[in-house]
Amino acid sequence: MILDKQLTLGGFIAVVRGGETVELSEAARERIAKARAIIERIVEGDAAIYGVNTGFGRFENVQIDRQQLAQLQHNLIVSHAIGLGEPLPGEVVRGMLLLRAQSLALGHSGVRPEVVELLLALLNADALPVVPAQGSVGASGDLAPLAHLTLGLLGLGEMMYGGEVRPAAEVLRELGLDPLTLQAKEGLALINGTQLMGSLLALAMHDTRTLLHTANLAAAMTVEAKYGSHRPFGADVVGLRPHPGAVAVAAELRDHLRDSEIAPSHLTGDGRVQDAYSLRAVPQVHGASLDALEHAERALQTEFNSVTDNPLIFPDTGEVVSGGNFHGQPLAVTIDVLKVAVAELGSISERRTEQLLNPALSGLPAFLTPQGGLSSGFMIAQYTAAALVSENKVLAHPASVDSIPTSANQEDHVSMGAHGARQLREIVENVAGVLAIELACAAQGLDFQYARQPLAPGIGVDRAWKALRTRMPPLEEDRYFRPEVLRVRGAVLSGELLAAARGE
């Protein structure tokens, strides 16, 4: 991929998860050099410019001697690299490297082109600085995590390379790369930004879209296993309240349920008047989550192609402006909304699982076992789903409503967006587990229904049912089936089950 002005979510995933290599465009290199020339002129003059020849934060009024500017930038990085917690996953760090390079390549930060080239060299070599997960308040960007990222460029700290954690200097030598010696403004440019938040959000957003479509599939499968009504998903019904997400979800449900032999079989002689909300209102509930996801994708697309540095360099005028582009609030609020949207997919899924397991609601054997009493069937699987859903209620509490001032009240409002982004990642993983449990139960319900009356479910449901059975056989008696549920969960996150349902 050529890094220039526009980065998409698809391009991000291709690089971060697909391993596509990245190189800097000539146009980007020229933009970077043009902005750098402004910094060089400032260094030669006497004017005090924040972050170039002054201290940082509360020390903004302390002007630094020209001979100490490189030391100033070095000190900034080593003092700010004070994060704690477990190291971030490799894919998150890859995303941070890409997004930091992208922001700098827009040409308003004043770094040298070789700084961006080194970021991309580490990315392409999959040499990943070890970055602790905790320490960002999402104010002047993700300062502590990005400082740890920058340590690797300096040959300090540690890197994950070749499956091992090794000293960064050793990895750079092996790759034939020289450690970076920071010059004026460069340290600040490398850590002022929202790239931890952005990377976590982008990865979670990609997975959320897969989860949302899989949740639609799981709902369709439960509807068939429960002999539920398809009528609430009609275009005419949903069209009377045409929120875009609801319309799209209803269409997808109809597609999965197409050519069902089950639906016509209970149009007469079925005493039920209407299904529970967790079945009947799937378009409205899942659709609201889809609308939130669409909003989040628009916000992230803007962030991908934004300059989040401070101060900003305007090469055409020579102006250097201190602003607030580094502040994480646009992402933090978006992340909090998406947390709720994803958590709700798990909440309604767990209720559909209850509809399948409770014989008073399902008309199926209790807990979907043919040997009730001797066997517990899926009883405790629902406990696990309930535990994950309850945990998500805590994780979904908005992080962005909190703020603790930092830097002696210079940074008096912060976003806490990094907390929210890490919580979002956990919620996504939890919901994948909840959906896997629903899918396993729905497949078992279909087994029982087919044994009673061999009718084919809708075409998408039928494909998914068969694909799921290659990962998890029917539960005829109690056994240790956690590994099988984990296989189903893996097929949910990878999109394999969804692809099977679509006939891909």
Coordinates of C-alpha atoms in Angstrom, one line a residue:
M1 CA 0.0 0.0 0.0
I2 CA 1.2 3.5 -0.8
L3 CA 0.7 5.9 2.1
D4 CA -0.5 9.2 0.9
K5 CA -3.5 11.3 1.9
Q6 CA -6.4 8.8 2.3
L7 CA -6.5 5.7 4.5
T8 CA -9.6 3.5 4.7
L9 CA -10.7 0.9 7.3
G10 CA -10.2 -1.8 4.6
G11 CA -6.7 -0.6 4.0
F12 CA -6.0 -0.5 7.7
I13 CA -7.1 -4.1 8.1
A14 CA -5.2 -5.2 5.1
V15 CA -2.0 -3.9 6.6
V16 CA -2.5 -4.6 10.3
R17 CA -4.0 -8.1 10.0
G18 CA -3.2 -9.0 6.4
G19 CA 0.4 -8.1 6.5
E20 CA 0.4 -5.8 3.4
T21 CA 3.5 -3.7 3.3
V22 CA 3.4 0.1 3.2
E23 CA 5.6 2.6 1.5
L24 CA 5.6 6.4 1.6
S25 CA 4.4 8.2 -1.6
E26 CA 6.7 10.8 -3.1
A27 CA 4.0 13.4 -2.6
A28 CA 3.8 12.6 1.1
R29 CA 7.6 12.8 1.3
E30 CA 7.6 16.3 -0.2
R31 CA 4.8 17.5 2.1
I32 CA 6.8 16.2 5.1
A33 CA 10.0 17.9 4.0
K34 CA 8.2 21.2 3.3
A35 CA 6.8 21.3 6.9
R36 CA 10.3 20.3 8.2
A37 CA 11.8 23.3 6.5
I38 CA 9.6 25.6 8.6
I39 CA 10.9 24.0 11.8
E40 CA 14.5 24.4 10.7
R41 CA 13.9 28.1 10.2
I42 CA 12.3 28.4 13.6
V43 CA 15.3 26.7 15.2
E44 CA 17.6 29.3 13.6
G45 CA 15.6 32.2 15.0
D46 CA 14.8 33.5 18.5
A47 CA 11.0 33.2 18.6
A48 CA 9.7 30.9 21.3
I49 CA 7.5 28.2 19.7
Y50 CA 5.8 25.7 21.9
G51 CA 7.3 22.2 21.7
V52 CA 10.1 23.3 19.3
N53 CA 12.2 25.4 21.7
T54 CA 10.1 25.4 24.9
G55 CA 9.3 23.0 27.6
F56 CA 6.1 21.0 27.6
G57 CA 2.7 21.3 29.4
R58 CA 3.2 23.5 32.5
F59 CA 6.8 24.2 31.3
E60 CA 5.6 25.9 28.2
N61 CA 7.1 29.2 29.3
V62 CA 10.6 27.8 29.7
Q63 CA 12.6 28.5 26.6
I64 CA 15.3 26.0 25.7
D65 CA 18.8 26.8 24.3
R66 CA 19.3 25.8 20.7
Q67 CA 22.1 23.4 21.6
Q68 CA 19.7 21.5 23.9
L69 CA 16.8 20.9 21.5
A70 CA 17.7 17.3 20.7
Q71 CA 18.1 16.6 24.4
L72 CA 14.7 18.2 25.0
Q73 CA 13.0 15.8 22.6
H74 CA 14.9 12.7 23.9
N75 CA 14.0 13.7 27.5
L76 CA 10.3 14.0 26.5
I77 CA 10.2 10.4 25.3
V78 CA 12.0 8.7 28.1
S79 CA 10.1 10.7 30.8
H80 CA 6.7 10.0 29.2
A81 CA 7.3 6.2 28.7
I82 CA 5.9 5.4 32.1
G83 CA 2.9 3.2 31.1
L84 CA 1.9 0.2 33.1
G85 CA -0.2 -2.9 32.6
E86 CA 0.1 -5.8 30.2
P87 CA 1.6 -5.2 26.8
L88 CA -0.8 -4.4 24.0
P89 CA -1.5 -7.1 21.4
G90 CA 0.7 -7.0 18.4
E91 CA -2.1 -6.1 16.0
V92 CA -2.9 -3.0 18.1
V93 CA 0.8 -1.9 18.0
R94 CA 0.9 -2.5 14.2
G95 CA -2.1 -0.2 13.9
M96 CA -0.5 2.4 16.0
L97 CA 2.6 2.4 13.8
L98 CA 0.5 2.7 10.7
L99 CA -1.8 5.5 12.0
R100 CA 1.1 7.5 13.4
A101 CA 2.9 7.3 10.1
Q102 CA -0.3 8.3 8.3
S103 CA -0.9 11.4 10.5
L104 CA 2.7 12.6 10.1
A105 CA 2.6 11.9 6.3
L106 CA -0.1 14.6 5.9
G107 CA 2.7 17.2 6.3
H108 CA 1.7 19.4 9.2
S109 CA 3.9 18.0 12.0
G110 CA 7.4 19.2 11.0
V111 CA 9.3 15.9 11.3
R112 CA 12.0 14.7 8.9
P113 CA 10.9 12.1 6.2
E114 CA 13.2 9.5 7.8
V115 CA 11.1 9.5 10.9
V116 CA 8.1 8.3 9.0
E117 CA 10.3 5.9 7.0
L118 CA 11.5 4.3 10.2
L119 CA 7.9 3.8 11.5
L120 CA 7.1 2.0 8.3
A121 CA 10.2 0.0 8.3
L122 CA 9.3 -1.4 11.8
L123 CA 5.7 -2.0 10.6
N124 CA 6.8 -3.9 7.5
A125 CA 9.4 -6.0 9.4
D126 CA 6.7 -6.7 12.1
A127 CA 9.2 -5.5 14.7
L128 CA 6.8 -4.1 17.3
P129 CA 7.8 -2.0 20.3
V130 CA 6.4 -3.3 23.6
V131 CA 3.7 -0.9 24.6
P132 CA 2.0 -1.2 28.0
A133 CA -1.8 -0.9 27.8
Q134 CA -2.3 1.6 30.7
G135 CA -1.3 5.2 31.0
S136 CA -3.2 7.3 28.5
V137 CA -5.9 9.8 29.6
G138 CA -6.7 10.6 26.0
A139 CA -5.9 14.3 26.4
S140 CA -2.8 15.4 24.4
G141 CA -3.4 12.2 22.6
D142 CA -2.1 8.9 23.9
L143 CA 1.1 10.3 25.4
A144 CA 2.5 7.4 27.4
P145 CA 1.6 4.6 25.0
L146 CA 3.0 6.6 22.0
A147 CA 6.2 7.3 24.0
H148 CA 6.7 3.6 24.4
L149 CA 6.1 3.2 20.7
T150 CA 8.8 5.9 20.0
L151 CA 11.3 4.2 22.4
G152 CA 11.7 1.5 19.8
L153 CA 12.7 4.0 17.2
L154 CA 15.4 5.2 19.5
G155 CA 16.7 1.7 20.2
L156 CA 15.5 1.8 23.7
G157 CA 13.0 -0.5 25.5
E158 CA 12.0 -3.8 24.1
M159 CA 10.5 -5.1 20.9
M160 CA 8.5 -8.2 19.9
Y161 CA 10.3 -9.6 16.9
G162 CA 10.3 -13.1 15.5
G163 CA 8.0 -14.3 18.4
E164 CA 10.4 -13.1 21.1
V165 CA 10.7 -10.0 23.2
R166 CA 14.2 -8.6 22.7
P167 CA 16.1 -5.4 23.4
A168 CA 15.1 -2.8 20.7
A169 CA 18.7 -1.9 19.9
E170 CA 19.4 -5.5 19.1
V171 CA 16.4 -5.8 16.8
L172 CA 17.3 -2.6 15.0
R173 CA 20.9 -3.9 14.4
E174 CA 19.5 -7.2 13.0
L175 CA 17.3 -5.3 10.6
G176 CA 20.1 -3.0 9.5
L177 CA 18.3 0.1 10.9
D178 CA 20.0 3.0 12.7
P179 CA 18.4 4.2 15.9
L180 CA 16.7 7.5 15.5
T181 CA 18.3 10.6 17.1
L182 CA 15.4 13.0 17.6
Q183 CA 15.7 16.6 16.4
A184 CA 13.6 19.6 17.2
K185 CA 9.8 19.0 17.5
E186 CA 10.1 15.3 16.5
G187 CA 9.5 13.7 19.9
L188 CA 6.4 15.8 20.5
A189 CA 5.1 15.0 17.0
L190 CA 5.5 11.3 17.6
I191 CA 3.5 11.3 20.8
N192 CA 0.8 13.9 20.3
G193 CA -2.0 11.9 18.8
T194 CA -4.9 9.5 19.2
Q195 CA -3.3 6.4 17.6
L196 CA -3.9 4.0 20.5
M197 CA -7.5 4.9 20.6
G198 CA -7.7 4.8 16.8
S199 CA -6.1 1.4 16.4
L200 CA -8.2 -0.2 19.1
L201 CA -11.4 1.3 17.7
A202 CA -10.6 0.3 14.1
L203 CA -9.9 -3.3 15.0
A204 CA -13.0 -3.5 17.3
M205 CA -15.1 -1.8 14.6
H206 CA -14.0 -4.4 12.0
D207 CA -14.9 -7.2 14.3
T208 CA -18.2 -5.5 15.3
R209 CA -19.4 -5.6 11.8
T210 CA -18.8 -9.3 11.6
L211 CA -20.5 -9.8 15.0
L212 CA -23.5 -7.8 14.0
H213 CA -24.1 -9.8 10.8
T214 CA -23.5 -13.0 12.8
A215 CA -26.0 -11.9 15.4
N216 CA -28.6 -11.5 12.6
L217 CA -27.7 -15.1 11.5
A218 CA -28.0 -16.4 15.1
A219 CA -31.4 -14.7 15.5
A220 CA -32.6 -16.2 12.3
M221 CA -31.5 -19.7 13.5
T222 CA -33.2 -19.2 16.8
V223 CA -36.4 -18.1 15.1
E224 CA -36.4 -21.4 13.1
A225 CA -35.5 -23.5 16.1
K226 CA -38.4 -21.9 18.0
Y227 CA -40.8 -22.1 15.1
G228 CA -41.1 -18.3 15.3
S229 CA -42.8 -16.0 13.0
H230 CA -41.1 -14.4 10.0
R231 CA -43.8 -11.8 9.5
P232 CA -42.3 -9.1 11.8
F233 CA -39.3 -8.9 9.4
G234 CA -41.4 -8.0 6.4
A235 CA -40.3 -5.0 4.4
D236 CA -43.8 -3.5 4.7
V237 CA -43.7 -3.8 8.5
V238 CA -40.2 -2.4 9.0
G239 CA -40.9 0.2 6.3
L240 CA -43.4 1.9 8.5
R241 CA -40.5 2.9 10.8
P242 CA -37.6 2.9 8.3
H243 CA -34.5 3.5 10.4
P244 CA -31.7 2.5 8.0
G245 CA -30.3 -0.1 10.4
A246 CA -33.6 -1.8 11.0
V247 CA -34.4 -2.0 7.3
A248 CA -31.0 -3.5 6.5
V249 CA -31.2 -6.1 9.4
A250 CA -34.8 -7.1 8.4
A251 CA -33.6 -7.7 4.8
E252 CA -30.7 -9.8 6.0
L253 CA -33.1 -11.9 8.2
R254 CA -35.4 -12.4 5.3
D255 CA -32.4 -13.6 3.2
H256 CA -31.3 -16.1 5.9
L257 CA -34.9 -17.4 6.2
R258 CA -35.6 -17.6 2.5
D259 CA -37.2 -20.9 1.3
S260 CA -37.9 -22.1 4.8
E261 CA -40.1 -25.1 5.0
I262 CA -40.6 -24.5 8.7
A263 CA -42.4 -21.2 8.5
P264 CA -45.5 -22.5 6.5
S265 CA -45.8 -25.5 8.7
H266 CA -47.1 -23.6 11.7
L267 CA -49.1 -20.9 10.0
T268 CA -52.3 -22.7 11.1
G269 CA -52.9 -24.5 14.3
D270 CA -50.3 -22.5 16.2
G271 CA -51.9 -20.9 19.2
R272 CA -49.2 -18.3 19.8
V273 CA -50.2 -14.7 18.9
Q274 CA -46.8 -13.1 18.8
D275 CA -43.2 -13.9 19.7
A276 CA -41.0 -12.5 22.5
Y277 CA -39.3 -9.2 21.9
S278 CA -35.9 -10.9 21.6
L279 CA -37.2 -12.5 18.3
R280 CA -39.8 -10.1 17.1
A281 CA -37.8 -6.9 17.6
V282 CA -34.5 -8.1 16.2
P283 CA -34.6 -5.5 13.3
Q284 CA -35.1 -2.7 15.7
V285 CA -32.6 -3.7 18.3
H286 CA -29.8 -5.0 16.0
G287 CA -30.6 -2.1 13.6
A288 CA -29.9 0.5 16.3
S289 CA -26.5 -1.1 16.8
L290 CA -25.9 -1.0 13.1
D291 CA -26.8 2.7 12.9
A292 CA -24.3 3.3 15.7
L293 CA -21.6 1.3 13.9
E294 CA -22.2 3.3 10.7
H295 CA -21.8 6.6 12.7
A296 CA -18.6 5.2 14.2
E297 CA -17.1 4.3 10.9
R298 CA -17.7 7.8 9.6
A299 CA -16.0 9.3 12.6
L300 CA -13.0 6.9 12.3
Q301 CA -12.6 7.6 8.6
T302 CA -12.3 11.3 9.5
E303 CA -9.8 10.5 12.2
F304 CA -7.7 8.2 9.9
N305 CA -7.0 11.2 7.7
S306 CA -6.6 13.9 10.3
V307 CA -3.6 15.7 11.8
T308 CA -3.6 15.2 15.5
D309 CA -0.4 16.9 16.4
N310 CA 0.3 20.1 18.3
P311 CA 1.5 22.7 17.4
L312 CA 0.5 22.5 13.7
I313 CA 2.7 23.6 10.9
F314 CA 1.2 25.4 7.9
P315 CA 4.0 25.2 5.3
D316 CA 2.3 27.5 2.8
T317 CA 2.2 30.4 5.2
G318 CA 4.9 29.5 7.7
E319 CA 2.5 29.8 10.5
V320 CA 2.8 27.5 13.6
V321 CA -0.4 27.2 15.6
S322 CA -1.2 25.6 19.0
G323 CA -4.6 24.0 18.9
G324 CA -6.6 21.1 20.3
N325 CA -6.5 18.5 17.5
F326 CA -4.8 16.0 19.8
H327 CA -7.8 15.8 22.1
G328 CA -9.4 12.4 22.1
Q329 CA -13.0 13.4 22.7
P330 CA -14.3 12.8 19.2
L331 CA -13.1 9.2 19.4
A332 CA -13.9 8.8 23.1
V333 CA -17.6 9.6 22.7
T334 CA -17.8 7.5 19.6
I335 CA -16.2 4.6 21.4
D336 CA -18.7 4.9 24.3
V337 CA -21.7 4.8 22.0
L338 CA -20.3 1.7 20.2
K339 CA -19.6 0.0 23.5
V340 CA -23.4 0.2 24.3
A341 CA -24.3 -0.8 20.8
V342 CA -22.1 -4.0 20.9
A343 CA -23.1 -4.9 24.4
E344 CA -26.8 -4.8 23.4
L345 CA -26.1 -7.5 20.7
G346 CA -25.0 -9.7 23.5
S347 CA -27.8 -8.8 25.8
I348 CA -30.6 -9.7 23.4
S349 CA -28.7 -12.8 22.3
E350 CA -28.6 -14.2 25.8
R351 CA -32.4 -13.7 26.0
R352 CA -32.9 -15.7 22.8
T353 CA -30.7 -18.4 24.4
E354 CA -33.1 -18.4 27.3
Q355 CA -36.0 -18.8 24.9
L356 CA -34.4 -21.9 23.6
L357 CA -33.5 -23.5 26.9
N358 CA -36.6 -22.8 29.0
P359 CA -39.2 -25.5 28.2
A360 CA -42.0 -23.2 29.3
L361 CA -41.0 -20.9 26.4
S362 CA -39.5 -23.2 23.8
G363 CA -41.6 -26.3 23.5
L364 CA -38.3 -28.1 23.4
P365 CA -36.7 -30.4 25.9
A366 CA -35.4 -28.5 29.0
F367 CA -31.9 -27.2 28.4
L368 CA -31.9 -29.0 25.1
T369 CA -30.8 -32.3 26.4
P370 CA -32.6 -35.6 25.6
Q371 CA -31.6 -36.9 29.1
G372 CA -32.8 -34.2 31.4
G373 CA -31.8 -34.9 35.0
L374 CA -29.0 -37.3 34.3
S375 CA -27.7 -34.6 31.9
S376 CA -27.6 -30.8 32.3
G377 CA -27.3 -30.1 28.6
F378 CA -26.8 -26.4 27.9
M379 CA -27.9 -25.2 31.4
I380 CA -24.6 -23.7 32.4
A381 CA -23.8 -22.4 29.0
Q382 CA -26.6 -19.9 29.6
Y383 CA -25.0 -19.0 33.0
T384 CA -21.8 -18.2 31.1
A385 CA -23.7 -16.0 28.6
A386 CA -25.4 -14.3 31.5
A387 CA -22.0 -13.7 33.2
L388 CA -20.5 -12.1 30.0
V389 CA -23.6 -9.9 29.5
S390 CA -23.5 -8.7 33.1
E391 CA -19.7 -8.0 32.8
N392 CA -20.5 -6.0 29.6
K393 CA -22.9 -3.8 31.6
V394 CA -19.9 -2.6 33.7
L395 CA -17.6 -2.3 30.7
A396 CA -20.2 -0.3 28.8
H397 CA -20.3 2.5 31.3
P398 CA -19.1 5.6 29.5
A399 CA -15.5 6.4 30.1
S400 CA -15.7 9.8 28.4
V401 CA -17.9 11.3 31.2
D402 CA -14.8 11.2 33.5
S403 CA -12.0 13.7 33.5
I404 CA -9.0 14.2 35.9
P405 CA -7.0 17.3 35.1
T406 CA -3.2 16.7 34.4
S407 CA -0.1 18.7 34.0
A408 CA -0.8 21.1 36.9
N409 CA -4.2 21.9 35.4
Q410 CA -2.8 22.9 32.1
E411 CA -4.6 19.9 30.6
D412 CA -7.8 20.5 32.6
H413 CA -10.1 18.3 30.6
V414 CA -9.2 14.8 29.3
S415 CA -11.2 12.2 27.3
M416 CA -10.3 8.9 28.9
G417 CA -10.8 7.5 25.5
A418 CA -8.1 4.9 25.7
H419 CA -9.9 3.3 28.7
G420 CA -13.1 3.1 26.6
A421 CA -11.3 1.6 23.6
R422 CA -9.8 -1.2 25.7
Q423 CA -13.2 -1.8 27.2
L424 CA -14.7 -1.9 23.8
R425 CA -12.3 -4.6 22.8
E426 CA -13.3 -6.7 25.8
I427 CA -17.0 -6.2 25.0
V428 CA -16.5 -7.4 21.5
E429 CA -14.7 -10.6 22.7
N430 CA -17.5 -11.2 25.3
V431 CA -20.2 -10.8 22.7
A432 CA -18.5 -13.3 20.4
G433 CA -18.8 -15.8 23.2
V434 CA -22.4 -15.0 23.9
L435 CA -23.3 -15.4 20.2
A436 CA -21.3 -18.7 20.0
I437 CA -23.5 -20.1 22.8
E438 CA -26.7 -19.0 21.2
L439 CA -25.6 -20.5 17.9
A440 CA -24.8 -23.8 19.6
C441 CA -28.1 -23.9 21.3
A442 CA -30.0 -22.9 18.2
A443 CA -28.3 -25.7 16.2
Q444 CA -29.3 -28.2 19.0
G445 CA -32.9 -26.8 18.8
L446 CA -32.9 -27.4 15.1
D447 CA -31.7 -31.0 15.6
F448 CA -34.7 -31.6 17.9
Q449 CA -37.2 -30.0 15.5
Y450 CA -35.8 -31.9 12.5
A451 CA -36.1 -35.2 14.4
R452 CA -39.8 -34.4 15.0
Q453 CA -40.6 -33.1 11.6
P454 CA -37.9 -33.2 8.9
L455 CA -38.4 -29.7 7.5
A456 CA -35.6 -27.6 6.1
P457 CA -35.0 -24.2 7.7
G458 CA -34.3 -21.1 5.7
I459 CA -31.4 -21.4 3.2
G460 CA -28.9 -19.3 5.2
V461 CA -29.8 -20.9 8.5
D462 CA -29.5 -24.4 6.9
R463 CA -26.0 -23.6 5.6
A464 CA -24.9 -22.2 9.0
W465 CA -26.4 -25.2 10.8
K466 CA -24.4 -27.6 8.7
A467 CA -21.2 -25.6 9.0
L468 CA -21.6 -25.4 12.8
R469 CA -22.0 -29.1 13.0
T470 CA -18.6 -29.6 11.5
R471 CA -17.2 -27.8 14.6
M472 CA -19.6 -29.1 17.2
P473 CA -21.5 -32.4 17.1
P474 CA -25.0 -32.6 18.6
L475 CA -25.0 -32.8 22.4
E476 CA -26.7 -36.2 23.0
E477 CA -25.4 -36.6 26.5
D478 CA -23.2 -34.4 28.8
R479 CA -19.6 -34.1 27.7
Y480 CA -16.8 -31.6 28.0
F481 CA -17.8 -29.3 25.2
R482 CA -16.0 -26.0 26.0
P483 CA -13.4 -26.6 23.2
E484 CA -16.2 -27.0 20.7
V485 CA -17.9 -23.7 21.8
L486 CA -14.5 -22.1 21.5
R487 CA -14.3 -23.4 17.9
V488 CA -17.7 -21.9 17.2
R489 CA -16.6 -18.6 18.8
G490 CA -13.5 -18.6 16.5
A491 CA -15.7 -19.2 13.5
V492 CA -17.9 -16.2 14.7
L493 CA -14.9 -13.8 15.0
S494 CA -13.3 -15.0 11.8
G495 CA -16.5 -14.6 9.8
E496 CA -16.3 -18.2 8.6
L497 CA -19.8 -19.1 9.9
L498 CA -21.3 -16.0 8.3
A499 CA -19.5 -16.8 5.0
A500 CA -21.0 -20.3 5.1
A501 CA -24.5 -18.9 5.7
R502 CA -24.0 -16.7 2.7
G503 CA -22.8 -19.6 0.5
E504 CA -19.4 -18.1 0.1

